[in-house]
C-alpha cells in the first residue's frame, strides 16, 4: 500500500516512572524502560495481541517514539505516545479506555492501537516474505513499515536505506 504516512521517531527523553524488566519476545528482549506505572497494564495487554509483538517491543517503541510523553507532537504532525500520523490514526485508532473516543493522546487508546497496527504490520511482513517479495529480518521489516510505511518497504523490497529508518531500527534494538 503506497503512501501510508510516515510515523516519526522522537527522542524526547523519559518522563520518569517505574523501571520495568520486560519479557523476552519472539524477536529478542528489551532491557527495560521507564514506564509510568499507570501505563504498565496497557503495555502488558498490548503484548498479548499477537505472537510477533511483545510488551517489550511496544515499550521499546514508545521509548523511541515519544519518551513516554502522551502529549508529544512531532514537527511532521505525529501525535501521542505512539506517534501516529493523523491519517494512520484515522484508520487504526480505537477507543481502548471505553470513553467512546479514540484519542491518539490518550495512553490507553494509543498503546492498544499501536499493538493492533504492529500486529497487522508483522503479519503483512510474514505474508510478503512468504511470497518472496521482501528480504530481511522480520522485526526490522516490521519496524521499517511502522516508521517508513508499507509502501516504502514494498518499494525497497526490504528495509529502505533511509538514515532515519535505519536509526529507528537500531534504537528499538530488541
PDB file of N, CA and C in Angstrom, residues 12 15 36 39 62 66-73 79-83 103-108 110:
ATOM      1  N   UNK A  12      12.381  12.359  22.935  1.00  0.00           N
ATOM      2  CA  UNK A  12      12.082  13.422  23.882  1.00  0.00           C
ATOM      3  C   UNK A  12      12.583  13.132  25.281  1.00  0.00           C
ATOM      4  N   UNK A  15       9.930  10.310  30.823  1.00  0.00           N
ATOM      5  CA  UNK A  15       9.207  11.196  31.722  1.00  0.00           C
ATOM      6  C   UNK A  15       9.169  10.621  33.132  1.00  0.00           C
ATOM      7  N   UNK A  36       5.661   4.625  32.988  1.00  0.00           N
ATOM      8  CA  UNK A  36       4.820   5.237  34.011  1.00  0.00           C
ATOM      9  C   UNK A  36       3.882   4.153  34.527  1.00  0.00           C
ATOM     10  N   UNK A  39       0.622   3.200  32.964  1.00  0.00           N
ATOM     11  CA  UNK A  39       0.656   2.713  31.580  1.00  0.00           C
ATOM     12  C   UNK A  39       1.007   1.225  31.501  1.00  0.00           C
ATOM     13  N   UNK A  62       7.679   2.874  22.232  1.00  0.00           N
ATOM     14  CA  UNK A  62       7.178   4.095  22.870  1.00  0.00           C
ATOM     15  C   UNK A  62       8.336   4.927  23.400  1.00  0.00           C
ATOM     16  N   UNK A  66       8.343   8.617  21.675  1.00  0.00           N
ATOM     17  CA  UNK A  66       7.895   9.806  22.419  1.00  0.00           C
ATOM     18  C   UNK A  66       8.538   9.980  23.780  1.00  0.00           C
ATOM     19  N   UNK A  67       9.376   9.021  24.193  1.00  0.00           N
ATOM     20  CA  UNK A  67       9.922   9.098  25.540  1.00  0.00           C
ATOM     21  C   UNK A  67       8.825   9.054  26.596  1.00  0.00           C
ATOM     22  N   UNK A  68       7.707   8.397  26.283  1.00  0.00           N
ATOM     23  CA  UNK A  68       6.560   8.216  27.178  1.00  0.00           C
ATOM     24  C   UNK A  68       5.772   9.503  27.418  1.00  0.00           C
ATOM     25  N   UNK A  69       5.899  10.457  26.516  1.00  0.00           N
ATOM     26  CA  UNK A  69       5.153  11.710  26.634  1.00  0.00           C
ATOM     27  C   UNK A  69       3.830  11.576  25.877  1.00  0.00           C
ATOM     28  N   UNK A  70       2.689  11.480  26.586  1.00  0.00           N
ATOM     29  CA  UNK A  70       1.412  11.297  25.895  1.00  0.00           C
ATOM     30  C   UNK A  70       0.993  12.511  25.070  1.00  0.00           C
ATOM     31  N   UNK A  71       1.592  13.653  25.337  1.00  0.00           N
ATOM     32  CA  UNK A  71       1.253  14.874  24.609  1.00  0.00           C
ATOM     33  C   UNK A  71       2.241  15.199  23.490  1.00  0.00           C
ATOM     34  N   UNK A  72       3.135  14.269  23.189  1.00  0.00           N
ATOM     35  CA  UNK A  72       4.162  14.517  22.170  1.00  0.00           C
ATOM     36  C   UNK A  72       3.535  14.788  20.808  1.00  0.00           C
ATOM     37  N   UNK A  73       4.109  15.760  20.120  1.00  0.00           N
ATOM     38  CA  UNK A  73       3.744  16.058  18.739  1.00  0.00           C
ATOM     39  C   UNK A  73       5.044  16.303  17.983  1.00  0.00           C
ATOM     40  N   UNK A  79       1.339  12.246  16.488  1.00  0.00           N
ATOM     41  CA  UNK A  79       0.696  12.512  17.778  1.00  0.00           C
ATOM     42  C   UNK A  79       0.928  11.424  18.815  1.00  0.00           C
ATOM     43  N   UNK A  80       1.037  11.848  20.073  1.00  0.00           N
ATOM     44  CA  UNK A  80       0.932  10.975  21.231  1.00  0.00           C
ATOM     45  C   UNK A  80       2.107  10.047  21.478  1.00  0.00           C
ATOM     46  N   UNK A  81       1.889   9.139  22.429  1.00  0.00           N
ATOM     47  CA  UNK A  81       2.926   8.180  22.820  1.00  0.00           C
ATOM     48  C   UNK A  81       3.475   7.392  21.637  1.00  0.00           C
ATOM     49  N   UNK A  82       2.579   6.935  20.778  1.00  0.00           N
ATOM     50  CA  UNK A  82       2.968   6.055  19.677  1.00  0.00           C
ATOM     51  C   UNK A  82       3.252   6.807  18.387  1.00  0.00           C
ATOM     52  N   UNK A  83       3.119   8.128  18.405  1.00  0.00           N
ATOM     53  CA  UNK A  83       3.431   8.991  17.267  1.00  0.00           C
ATOM     54  C   UNK A  83       2.718   8.573  15.981  1.00  0.00           C
ATOM     55  N   UNK A 103      -8.593   8.497  20.898  1.00  0.00           N
ATOM     56  CA  UNK A 103      -7.761   9.691  21.055  1.00  0.00           C
ATOM     57  C   UNK A 103      -6.289   9.298  21.060  1.00  0.00           C
ATOM     58  N   UNK A 104      -5.532   9.779  20.075  1.00  0.00           N
ATOM     59  CA  UNK A 104      -4.108   9.453  19.962  1.00  0.00           C
ATOM     60  C   UNK A 104      -3.306   9.965  21.154  1.00  0.00           C
ATOM     61  N   UNK A 105      -3.836  10.946  21.887  1.00  0.00           N
ATOM     62  CA  UNK A 105      -3.152  11.488  23.052  1.00  0.00           C
ATOM     63  C   UNK A 105      -3.542  10.757  24.341  1.00  0.00           C
ATOM     64  N   UNK A 106      -4.443   9.812  24.255  1.00  0.00           N
ATOM     65  CA  UNK A 106      -4.861   9.003  25.396  1.00  0.00           C
ATOM     66  C   UNK A 106      -3.980   7.750  25.424  1.00  0.00           C
ATOM     67  N   UNK A 107      -3.202   7.538  26.493  1.00  0.00           N
ATOM     68  CA  UNK A 107      -2.281   6.398  26.518  1.00  0.00           C
ATOM     69  C   UNK A 107      -2.951   5.043  26.280  1.00  0.00           C
ATOM     70  N   UNK A 108      -4.116   4.809  26.858  1.00  0.00           N
ATOM     71  CA  UNK A 108      -4.786   3.517  26.646  1.00  0.00           C
ATOM     72  C   UNK A 108      -5.113   3.315  25.169  1.00  0.00           C
ATOM     73  N   UNK A 110      -3.776   4.923  22.532  1.00  0.00           N
ATOM     74  CA  UNK A 110      -2.568   4.931  21.708  1.00  0.00           C
ATOM     75  C   UNK A 110      -1.825   3.593  21.785  1.00  0.00           C
TER      76      UNK A 110
END
